[in-house]
mmCIF file of C-alpha atoms in Angstrom:
data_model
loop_
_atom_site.group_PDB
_atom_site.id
_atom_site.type_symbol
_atom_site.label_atom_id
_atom_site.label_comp_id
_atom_site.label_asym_id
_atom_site.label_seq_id
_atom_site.Cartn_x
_atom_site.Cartn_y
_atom_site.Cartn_z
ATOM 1 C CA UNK A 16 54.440 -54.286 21.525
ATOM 2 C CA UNK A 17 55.466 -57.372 19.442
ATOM 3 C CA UNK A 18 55.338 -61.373 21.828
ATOM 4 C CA UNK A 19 58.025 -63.642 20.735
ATOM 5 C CA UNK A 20 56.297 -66.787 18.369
ATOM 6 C CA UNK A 21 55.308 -69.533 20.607
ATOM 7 C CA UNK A 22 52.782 -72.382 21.113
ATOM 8 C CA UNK A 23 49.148 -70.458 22.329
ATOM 9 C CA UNK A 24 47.703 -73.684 23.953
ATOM 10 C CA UNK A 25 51.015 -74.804 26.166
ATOM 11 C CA UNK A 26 49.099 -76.488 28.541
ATOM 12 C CA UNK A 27 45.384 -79.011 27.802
ATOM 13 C CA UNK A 28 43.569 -80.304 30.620
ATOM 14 C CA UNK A 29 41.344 -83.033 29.873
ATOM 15 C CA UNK A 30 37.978 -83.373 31.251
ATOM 16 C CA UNK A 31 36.058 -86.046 33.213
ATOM 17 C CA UNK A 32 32.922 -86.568 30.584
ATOM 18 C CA UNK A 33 34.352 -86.512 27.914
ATOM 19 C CA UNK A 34 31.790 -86.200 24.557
ATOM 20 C CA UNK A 35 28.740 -83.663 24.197
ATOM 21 C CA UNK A 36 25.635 -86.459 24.288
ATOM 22 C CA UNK A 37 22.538 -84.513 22.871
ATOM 23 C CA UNK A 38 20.259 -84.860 25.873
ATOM 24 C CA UNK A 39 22.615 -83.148 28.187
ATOM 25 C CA UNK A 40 20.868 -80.931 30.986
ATOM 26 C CA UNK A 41 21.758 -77.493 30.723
ATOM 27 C CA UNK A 42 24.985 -77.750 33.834
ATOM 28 C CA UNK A 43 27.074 -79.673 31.396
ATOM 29 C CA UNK A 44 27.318 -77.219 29.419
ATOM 30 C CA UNK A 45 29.923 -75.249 31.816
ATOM 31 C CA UNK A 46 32.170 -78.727 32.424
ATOM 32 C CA UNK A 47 35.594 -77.974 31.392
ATOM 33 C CA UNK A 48 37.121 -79.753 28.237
ATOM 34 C CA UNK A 49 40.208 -77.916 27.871
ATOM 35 C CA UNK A 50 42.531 -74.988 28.504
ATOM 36 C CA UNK A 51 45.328 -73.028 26.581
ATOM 37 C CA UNK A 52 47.243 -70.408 28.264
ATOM 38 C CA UNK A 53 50.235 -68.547 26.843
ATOM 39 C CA UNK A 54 53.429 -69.052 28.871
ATOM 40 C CA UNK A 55 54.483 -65.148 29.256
ATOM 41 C CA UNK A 56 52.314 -63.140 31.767
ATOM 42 C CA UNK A 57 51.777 -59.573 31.956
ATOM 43 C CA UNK A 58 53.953 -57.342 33.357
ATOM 44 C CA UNK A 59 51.862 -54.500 34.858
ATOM 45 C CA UNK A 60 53.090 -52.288 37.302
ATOM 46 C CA UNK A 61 50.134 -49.930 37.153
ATOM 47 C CA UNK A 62 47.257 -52.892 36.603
ATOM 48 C CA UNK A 63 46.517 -51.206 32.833
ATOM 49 C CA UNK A 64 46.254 -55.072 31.645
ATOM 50 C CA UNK A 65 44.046 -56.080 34.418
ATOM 51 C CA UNK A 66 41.736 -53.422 34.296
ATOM 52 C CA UNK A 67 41.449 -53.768 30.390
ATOM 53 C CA UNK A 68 40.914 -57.513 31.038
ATOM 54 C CA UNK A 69 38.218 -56.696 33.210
ATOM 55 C CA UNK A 70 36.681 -54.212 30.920
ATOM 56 C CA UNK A 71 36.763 -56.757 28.394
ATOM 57 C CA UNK A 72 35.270 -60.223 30.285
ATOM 58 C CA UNK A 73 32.569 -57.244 31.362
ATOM 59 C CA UNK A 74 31.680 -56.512 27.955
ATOM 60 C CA UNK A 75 31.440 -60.013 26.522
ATOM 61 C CA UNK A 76 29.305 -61.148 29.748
ATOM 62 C CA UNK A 77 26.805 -58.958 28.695
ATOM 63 C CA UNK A 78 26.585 -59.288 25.387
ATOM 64 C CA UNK A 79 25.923 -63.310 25.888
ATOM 65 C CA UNK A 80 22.613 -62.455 26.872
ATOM 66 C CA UNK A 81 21.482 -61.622 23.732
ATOM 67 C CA UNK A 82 23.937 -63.478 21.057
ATOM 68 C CA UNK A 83 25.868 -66.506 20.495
ATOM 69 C CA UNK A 84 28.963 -64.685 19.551
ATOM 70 C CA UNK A 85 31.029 -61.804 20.361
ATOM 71 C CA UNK A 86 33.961 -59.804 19.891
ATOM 72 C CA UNK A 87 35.745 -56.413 20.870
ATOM 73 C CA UNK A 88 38.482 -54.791 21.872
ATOM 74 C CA UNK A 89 39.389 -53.025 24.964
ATOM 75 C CA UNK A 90 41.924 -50.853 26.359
ATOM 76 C CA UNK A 91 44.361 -47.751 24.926
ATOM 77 C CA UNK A 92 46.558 -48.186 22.069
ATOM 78 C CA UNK A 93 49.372 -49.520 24.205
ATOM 79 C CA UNK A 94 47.423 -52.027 26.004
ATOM 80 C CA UNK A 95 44.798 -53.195 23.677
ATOM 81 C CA UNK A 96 43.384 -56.880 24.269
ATOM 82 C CA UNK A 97 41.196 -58.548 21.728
ATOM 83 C CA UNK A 98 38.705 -60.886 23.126
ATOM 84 C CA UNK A 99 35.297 -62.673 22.134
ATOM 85 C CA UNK A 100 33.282 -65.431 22.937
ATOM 86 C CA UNK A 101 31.104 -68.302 21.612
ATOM 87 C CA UNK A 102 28.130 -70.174 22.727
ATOM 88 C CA UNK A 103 27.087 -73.479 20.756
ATOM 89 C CA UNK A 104 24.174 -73.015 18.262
ATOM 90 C CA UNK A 105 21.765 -75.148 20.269
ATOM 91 C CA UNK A 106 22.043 -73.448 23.287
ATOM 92 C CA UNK A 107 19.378 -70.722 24.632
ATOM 93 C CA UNK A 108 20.377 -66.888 25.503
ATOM 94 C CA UNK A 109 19.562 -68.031 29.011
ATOM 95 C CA UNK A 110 22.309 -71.110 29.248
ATOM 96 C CA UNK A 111 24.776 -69.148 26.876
ATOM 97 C CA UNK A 112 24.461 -66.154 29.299
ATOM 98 C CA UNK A 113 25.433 -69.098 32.517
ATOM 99 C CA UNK A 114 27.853 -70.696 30.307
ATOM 100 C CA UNK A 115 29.852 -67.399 29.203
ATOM 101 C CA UNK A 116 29.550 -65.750 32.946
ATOM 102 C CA UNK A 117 31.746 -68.858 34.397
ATOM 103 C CA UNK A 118 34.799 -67.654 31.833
ATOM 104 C CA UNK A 119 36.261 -64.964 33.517
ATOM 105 C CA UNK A 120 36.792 -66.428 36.744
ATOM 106 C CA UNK A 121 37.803 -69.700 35.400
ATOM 107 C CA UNK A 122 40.120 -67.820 32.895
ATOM 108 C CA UNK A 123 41.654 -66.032 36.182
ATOM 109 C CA UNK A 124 42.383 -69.449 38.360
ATOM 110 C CA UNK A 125 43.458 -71.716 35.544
ATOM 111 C CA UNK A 126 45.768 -69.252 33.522
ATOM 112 C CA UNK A 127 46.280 -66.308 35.932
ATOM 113 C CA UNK A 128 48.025 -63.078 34.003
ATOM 114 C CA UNK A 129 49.018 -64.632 30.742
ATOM 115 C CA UNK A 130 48.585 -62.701 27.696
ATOM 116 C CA UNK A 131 46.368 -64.904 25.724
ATOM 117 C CA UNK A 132 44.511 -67.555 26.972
ATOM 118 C CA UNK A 133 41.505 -69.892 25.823
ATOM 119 C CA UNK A 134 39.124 -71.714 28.208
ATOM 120 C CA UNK A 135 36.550 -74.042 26.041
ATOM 121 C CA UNK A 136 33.823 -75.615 28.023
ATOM 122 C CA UNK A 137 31.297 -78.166 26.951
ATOM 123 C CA UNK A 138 28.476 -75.131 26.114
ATOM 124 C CA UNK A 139 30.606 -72.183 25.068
ATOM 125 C CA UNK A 140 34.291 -70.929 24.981
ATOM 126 C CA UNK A 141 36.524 -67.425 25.490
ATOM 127 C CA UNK A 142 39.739 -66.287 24.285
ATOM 128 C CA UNK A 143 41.335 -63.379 24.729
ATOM 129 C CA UNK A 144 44.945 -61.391 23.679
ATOM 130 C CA UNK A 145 47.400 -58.940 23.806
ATOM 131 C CA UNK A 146 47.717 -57.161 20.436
ATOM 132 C CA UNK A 147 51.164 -58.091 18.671
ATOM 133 C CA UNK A 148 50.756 -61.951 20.135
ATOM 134 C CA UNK A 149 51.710 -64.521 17.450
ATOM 135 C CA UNK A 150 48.799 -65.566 15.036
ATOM 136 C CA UNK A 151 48.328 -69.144 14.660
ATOM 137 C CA UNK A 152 46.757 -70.743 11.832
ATOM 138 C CA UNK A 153 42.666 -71.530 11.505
ATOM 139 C CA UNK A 154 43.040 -74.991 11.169
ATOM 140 C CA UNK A 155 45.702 -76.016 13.592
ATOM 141 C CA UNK A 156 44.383 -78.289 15.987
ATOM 142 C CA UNK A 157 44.153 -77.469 18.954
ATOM 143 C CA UNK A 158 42.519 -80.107 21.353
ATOM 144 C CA UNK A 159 41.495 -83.716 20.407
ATOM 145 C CA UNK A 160 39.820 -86.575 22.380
ATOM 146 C CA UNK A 161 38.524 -89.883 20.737
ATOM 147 C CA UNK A 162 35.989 -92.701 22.304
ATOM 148 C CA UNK A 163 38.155 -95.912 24.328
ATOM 149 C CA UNK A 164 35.913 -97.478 23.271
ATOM 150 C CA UNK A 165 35.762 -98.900 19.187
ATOM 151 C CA UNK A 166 33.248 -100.599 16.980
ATOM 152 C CA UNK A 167 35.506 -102.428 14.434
ATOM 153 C CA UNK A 168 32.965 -104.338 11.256
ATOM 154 C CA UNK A 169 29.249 -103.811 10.926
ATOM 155 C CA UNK A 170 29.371 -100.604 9.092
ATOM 156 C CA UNK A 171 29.783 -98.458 11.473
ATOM 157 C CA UNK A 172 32.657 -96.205 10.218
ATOM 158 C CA UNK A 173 30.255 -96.242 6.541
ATOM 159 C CA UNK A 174 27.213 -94.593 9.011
ATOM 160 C CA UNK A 175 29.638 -92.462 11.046
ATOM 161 C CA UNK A 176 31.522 -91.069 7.720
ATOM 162 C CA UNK A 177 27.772 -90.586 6.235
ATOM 163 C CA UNK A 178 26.987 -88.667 8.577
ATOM 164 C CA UNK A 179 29.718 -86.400 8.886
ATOM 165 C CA UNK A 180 29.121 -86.142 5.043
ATOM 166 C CA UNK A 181 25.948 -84.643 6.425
ATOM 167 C CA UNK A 182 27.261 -82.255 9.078
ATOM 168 C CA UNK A 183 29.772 -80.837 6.758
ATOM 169 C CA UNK A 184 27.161 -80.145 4.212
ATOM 170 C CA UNK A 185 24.654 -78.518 6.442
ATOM 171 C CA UNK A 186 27.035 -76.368 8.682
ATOM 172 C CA UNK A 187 28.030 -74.398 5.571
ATOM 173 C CA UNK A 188 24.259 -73.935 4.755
ATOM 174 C CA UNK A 189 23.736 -73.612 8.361
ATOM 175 C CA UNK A 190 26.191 -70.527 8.093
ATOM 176 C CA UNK A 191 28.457 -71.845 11.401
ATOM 177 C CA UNK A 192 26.069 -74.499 13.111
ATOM 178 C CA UNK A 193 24.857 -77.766 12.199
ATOM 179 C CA UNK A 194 23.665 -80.953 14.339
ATOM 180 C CA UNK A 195 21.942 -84.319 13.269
ATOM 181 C CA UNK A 196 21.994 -88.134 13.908
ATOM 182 C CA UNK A 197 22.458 -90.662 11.116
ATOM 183 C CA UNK A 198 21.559 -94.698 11.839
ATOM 184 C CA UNK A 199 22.146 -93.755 15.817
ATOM 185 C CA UNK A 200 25.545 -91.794 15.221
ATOM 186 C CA UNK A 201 24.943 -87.732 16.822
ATOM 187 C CA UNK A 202 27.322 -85.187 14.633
ATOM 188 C CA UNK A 203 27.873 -81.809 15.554
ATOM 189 C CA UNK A 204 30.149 -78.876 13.325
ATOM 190 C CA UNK A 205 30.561 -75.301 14.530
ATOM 191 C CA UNK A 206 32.591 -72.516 13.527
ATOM 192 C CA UNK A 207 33.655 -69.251 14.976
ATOM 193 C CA UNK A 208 31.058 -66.731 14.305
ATOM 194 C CA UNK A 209 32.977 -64.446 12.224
ATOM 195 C CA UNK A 210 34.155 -66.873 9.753
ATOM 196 C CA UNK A 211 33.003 -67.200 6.485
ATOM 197 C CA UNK A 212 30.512 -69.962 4.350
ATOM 198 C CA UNK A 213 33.501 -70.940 2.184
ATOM 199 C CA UNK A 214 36.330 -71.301 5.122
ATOM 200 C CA UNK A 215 33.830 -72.854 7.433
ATOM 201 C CA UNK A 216 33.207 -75.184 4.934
ATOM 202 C CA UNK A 217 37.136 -76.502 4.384
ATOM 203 C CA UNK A 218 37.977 -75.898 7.996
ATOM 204 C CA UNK A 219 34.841 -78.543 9.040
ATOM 205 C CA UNK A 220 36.591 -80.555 6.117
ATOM 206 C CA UNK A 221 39.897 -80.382 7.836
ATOM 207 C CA UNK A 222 37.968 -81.508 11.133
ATOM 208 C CA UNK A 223 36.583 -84.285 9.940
ATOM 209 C CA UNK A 224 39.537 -85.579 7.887
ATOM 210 C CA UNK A 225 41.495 -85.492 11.114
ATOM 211 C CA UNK A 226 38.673 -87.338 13.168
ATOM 212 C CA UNK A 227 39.085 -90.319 10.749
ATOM 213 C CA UNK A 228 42.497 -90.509 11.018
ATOM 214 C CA UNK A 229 43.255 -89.720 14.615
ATOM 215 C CA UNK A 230 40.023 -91.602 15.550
ATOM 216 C CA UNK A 231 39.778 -94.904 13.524
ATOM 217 C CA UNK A 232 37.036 -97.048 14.434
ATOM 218 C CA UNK A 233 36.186 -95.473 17.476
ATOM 219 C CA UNK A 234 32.754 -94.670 18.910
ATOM 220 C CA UNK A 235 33.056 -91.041 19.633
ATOM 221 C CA UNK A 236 35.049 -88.556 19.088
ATOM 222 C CA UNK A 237 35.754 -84.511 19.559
ATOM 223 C CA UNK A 238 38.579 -82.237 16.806
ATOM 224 C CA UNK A 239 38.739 -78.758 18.007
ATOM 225 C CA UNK A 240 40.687 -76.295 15.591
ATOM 226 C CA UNK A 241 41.170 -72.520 15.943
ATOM 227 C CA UNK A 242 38.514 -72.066 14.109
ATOM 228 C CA UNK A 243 36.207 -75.192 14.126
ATOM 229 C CA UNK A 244 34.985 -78.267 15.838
ATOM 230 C CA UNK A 245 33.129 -80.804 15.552
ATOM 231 C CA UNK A 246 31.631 -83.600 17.422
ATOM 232 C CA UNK A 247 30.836 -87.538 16.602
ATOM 233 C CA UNK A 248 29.193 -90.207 19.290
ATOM 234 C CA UNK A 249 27.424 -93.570 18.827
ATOM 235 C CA UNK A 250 24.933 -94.942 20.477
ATOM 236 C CA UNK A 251 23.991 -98.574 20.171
ATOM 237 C CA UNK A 252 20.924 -98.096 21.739
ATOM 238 C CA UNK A 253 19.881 -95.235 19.717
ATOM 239 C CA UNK A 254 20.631 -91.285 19.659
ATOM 240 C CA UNK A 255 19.143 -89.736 23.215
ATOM 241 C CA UNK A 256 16.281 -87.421 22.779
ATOM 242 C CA UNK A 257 17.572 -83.855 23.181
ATOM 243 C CA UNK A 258 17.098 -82.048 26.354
ATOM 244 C CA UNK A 259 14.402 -79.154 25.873
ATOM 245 C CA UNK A 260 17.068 -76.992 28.486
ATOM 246 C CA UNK A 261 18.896 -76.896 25.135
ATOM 247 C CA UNK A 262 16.458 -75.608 22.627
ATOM 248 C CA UNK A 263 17.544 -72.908 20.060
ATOM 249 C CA UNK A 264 15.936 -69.386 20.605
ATOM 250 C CA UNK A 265 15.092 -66.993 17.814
ATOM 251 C CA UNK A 266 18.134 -65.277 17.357
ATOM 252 C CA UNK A 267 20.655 -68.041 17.863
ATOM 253 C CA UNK A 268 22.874 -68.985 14.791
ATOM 254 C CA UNK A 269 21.376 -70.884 12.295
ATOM 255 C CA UNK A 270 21.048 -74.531 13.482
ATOM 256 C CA UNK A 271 20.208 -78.070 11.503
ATOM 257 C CA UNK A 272 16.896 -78.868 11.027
ATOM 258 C CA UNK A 273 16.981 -81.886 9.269
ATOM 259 C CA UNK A 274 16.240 -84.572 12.491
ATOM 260 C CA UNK A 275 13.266 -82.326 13.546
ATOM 261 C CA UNK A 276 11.590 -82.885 10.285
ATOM 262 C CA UNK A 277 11.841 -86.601 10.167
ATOM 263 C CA UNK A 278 10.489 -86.754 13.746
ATOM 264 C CA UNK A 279 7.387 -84.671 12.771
ATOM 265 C CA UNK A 280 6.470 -86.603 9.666
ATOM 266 C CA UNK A 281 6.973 -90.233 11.635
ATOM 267 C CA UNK A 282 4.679 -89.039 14.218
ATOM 268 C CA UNK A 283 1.852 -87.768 12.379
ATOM 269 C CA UNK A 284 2.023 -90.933 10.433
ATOM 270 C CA UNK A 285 1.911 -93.528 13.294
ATOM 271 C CA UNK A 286 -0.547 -91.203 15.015
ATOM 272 C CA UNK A 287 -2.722 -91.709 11.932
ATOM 273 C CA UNK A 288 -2.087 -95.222 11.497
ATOM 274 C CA UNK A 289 -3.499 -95.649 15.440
ATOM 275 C CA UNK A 290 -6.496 -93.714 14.692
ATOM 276 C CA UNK A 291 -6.694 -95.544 11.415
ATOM 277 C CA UNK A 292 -6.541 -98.853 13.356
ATOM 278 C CA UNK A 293 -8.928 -97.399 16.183
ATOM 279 C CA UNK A 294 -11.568 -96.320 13.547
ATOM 280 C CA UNK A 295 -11.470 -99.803 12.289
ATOM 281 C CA UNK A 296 -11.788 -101.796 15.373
ATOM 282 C CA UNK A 297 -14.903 -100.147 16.028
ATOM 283 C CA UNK A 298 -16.519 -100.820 13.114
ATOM 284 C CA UNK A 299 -15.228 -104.236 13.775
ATOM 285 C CA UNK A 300 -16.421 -104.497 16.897
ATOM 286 C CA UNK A 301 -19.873 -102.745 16.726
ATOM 287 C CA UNK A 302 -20.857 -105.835 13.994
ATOM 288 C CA UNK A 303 -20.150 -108.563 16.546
ATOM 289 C CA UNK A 304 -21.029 -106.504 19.898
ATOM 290 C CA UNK A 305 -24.483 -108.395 19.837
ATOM 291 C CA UNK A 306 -22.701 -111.628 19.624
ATOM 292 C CA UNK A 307 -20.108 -111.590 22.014
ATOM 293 C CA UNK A 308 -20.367 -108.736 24.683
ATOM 294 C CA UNK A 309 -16.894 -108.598 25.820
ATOM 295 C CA UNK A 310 -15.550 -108.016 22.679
ATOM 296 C CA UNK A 311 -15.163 -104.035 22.450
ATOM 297 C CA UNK A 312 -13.488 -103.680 25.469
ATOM 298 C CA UNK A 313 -10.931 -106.052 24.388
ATOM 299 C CA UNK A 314 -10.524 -104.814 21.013
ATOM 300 C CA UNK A 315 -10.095 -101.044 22.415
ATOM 301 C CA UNK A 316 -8.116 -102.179 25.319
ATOM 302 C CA UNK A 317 -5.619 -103.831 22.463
ATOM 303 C CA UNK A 318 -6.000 -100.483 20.218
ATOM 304 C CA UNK A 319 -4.734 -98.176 22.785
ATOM 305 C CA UNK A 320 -1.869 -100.492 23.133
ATOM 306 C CA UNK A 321 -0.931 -100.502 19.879
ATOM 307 C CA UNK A 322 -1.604 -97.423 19.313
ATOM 308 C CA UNK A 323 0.205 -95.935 22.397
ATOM 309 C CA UNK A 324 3.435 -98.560 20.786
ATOM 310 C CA UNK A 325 3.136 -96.344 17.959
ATOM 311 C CA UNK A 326 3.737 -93.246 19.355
ATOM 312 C CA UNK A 327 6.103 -94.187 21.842
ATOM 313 C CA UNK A 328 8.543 -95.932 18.906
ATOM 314 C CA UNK A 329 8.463 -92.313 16.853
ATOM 315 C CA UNK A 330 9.893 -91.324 19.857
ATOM 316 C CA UNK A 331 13.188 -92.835 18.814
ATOM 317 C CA UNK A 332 12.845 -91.654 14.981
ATOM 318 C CA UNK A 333 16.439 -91.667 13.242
ATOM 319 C CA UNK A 334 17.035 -88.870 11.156
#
């Protein structure tokens, strides 16, 4: 059976929170960003569609348990459906499994019998259709959404293209995933799990082209192709510490690992500076102790100060 040519995503709904922040709790992750659904519904006078449907949403539900990405076919010959689904890198088996298991019901009440359809939330996305249905290129565009808010001047489009520079390095050597902050700017690239190094490279390079020109100066931003997105958000106050909900497991795709490694090395340093500066207080203080009694306990008391300033500013490393 061959579907006349038409636009997949005729219809976007636009979420309330609008960009991913890093230190979101695990819930976000099934807030809605967007919808496509394809205008022509099934026509099934015996439910073959629906029960292939619900073959297929079965199938991928379970598999989210134990991988980021999926896809399969279900069905006879006549009535095959292709479906899959995605979770993003950073997210455990546990949240993709809640993420993905919200789909098919969502799927159901926002684009009821349609033969293709696409529902992307914040932590994961599923698309599904008919076989024949018109094939749409991997880097059309398919949903974008850029910050109110912008930051014309003081370098910040310089530390925002940097660090896309960045993400669309390390998502190809990532192989599909990649996430780091540059000078308080939070980047994230992902592609579909089947494709490629090479086209995951150029279609993050597509992304990212469009987020500077559909985005300009401003603070955040989200470019989701057919086969890509990626992410950009500033914070003026520094890039939020991530949300442990959120931590990779084992098995997940391949992640970035760049802004874990500068945390570790400025926190081993400043921990040895304060026991540096501890050691030496002491010694300080022990000389004069006979002399002025008080004197320790003041020098400790302002050592674990410092030294708890230390540890509390590597905290806030910048990758």
């Amino acid at each position: 059976m061959v579907f006349p040519s038409e636009p997949f995503f005729c219809v976007l709904l636009l979420s309330s929170f609008l960009f991913v922040s890093p230190s979101q709790s695990a819930a976000d992750y099934s807030i809605l960003v967007y919808k496509g659904c394809a205008k022509q519904a099934f026509q099934d006078p015996n439910g073959v569609y629906s029960q292939a449907i619900s073959a297929l949403f079965g199938s991928l539900v379970s598999q989210s348990t134990k991988t980021k990405f999926f896809k399969t076919t279900a069905g006879t010959s006549q009535t095959t459906i292709t479906g899959l689904f995605q979770c993003r890198g950073d997210l455990s088996n546990t949240d993709c499994y809640n993420c993905v298991s919200k789909l098919p019901i969502l799927t159901d009440k926002l684009c009821g019998k349609t033969i293709a359809a696409r529902i992307q939330l914040y932590g994961c996305y599923i698309s599904y259709e008919v076989a024949g249905f018109a094939q749409i290129s991997g880097m059309e565009m398919l949903y974008k959404t850029c910050g109110a808010k912008n930051l014309a001047g003081g370098g910040f489009e310089e530390r925002r293209d940097t660090a896309l520079s960045v993400m669309q390095n390390g998502v190809v050597s990532g192989h599909g995933y990649f996430a780091t902050n540059y000078q308080s700017v939070y980047v994230l690239g992902q592609c579909e799990g089947d494709v490629g190094d090479s086209d995951c490279g150029e279609c993050v390079k597509t992304a990212v082209q469009r987020a500077q020109v559909e985005c300009g100066n401003a603070i955040s931003g989200q470019i989701y192709l057919h086969k890509c997105f990626i992410s950009y958000s500033y914070y003026a106050n520094g890039v939020p510490r991530r949300s442990s909900s959120s931590s990779s497991s084992s098995n997940s795709i391949s992640s970035g690992t760049g802004q874990n490694t500068g945390k570790t090395v400025a926190i081993i340093v400043g921990g040895a500076a304060g026991v540096g500066f501890l050691v030496i207080c002491l010694l300080f203080a022990r000389g004069l102790i006979k002399k002025h009694d008080g004197m320790l306990f003041c020098t400790l008391k302002n050592t674990m100060r410092l030294d708890s300033y230390t540890l509390h500013f590597t905290g806030y490393h910048l990758f």
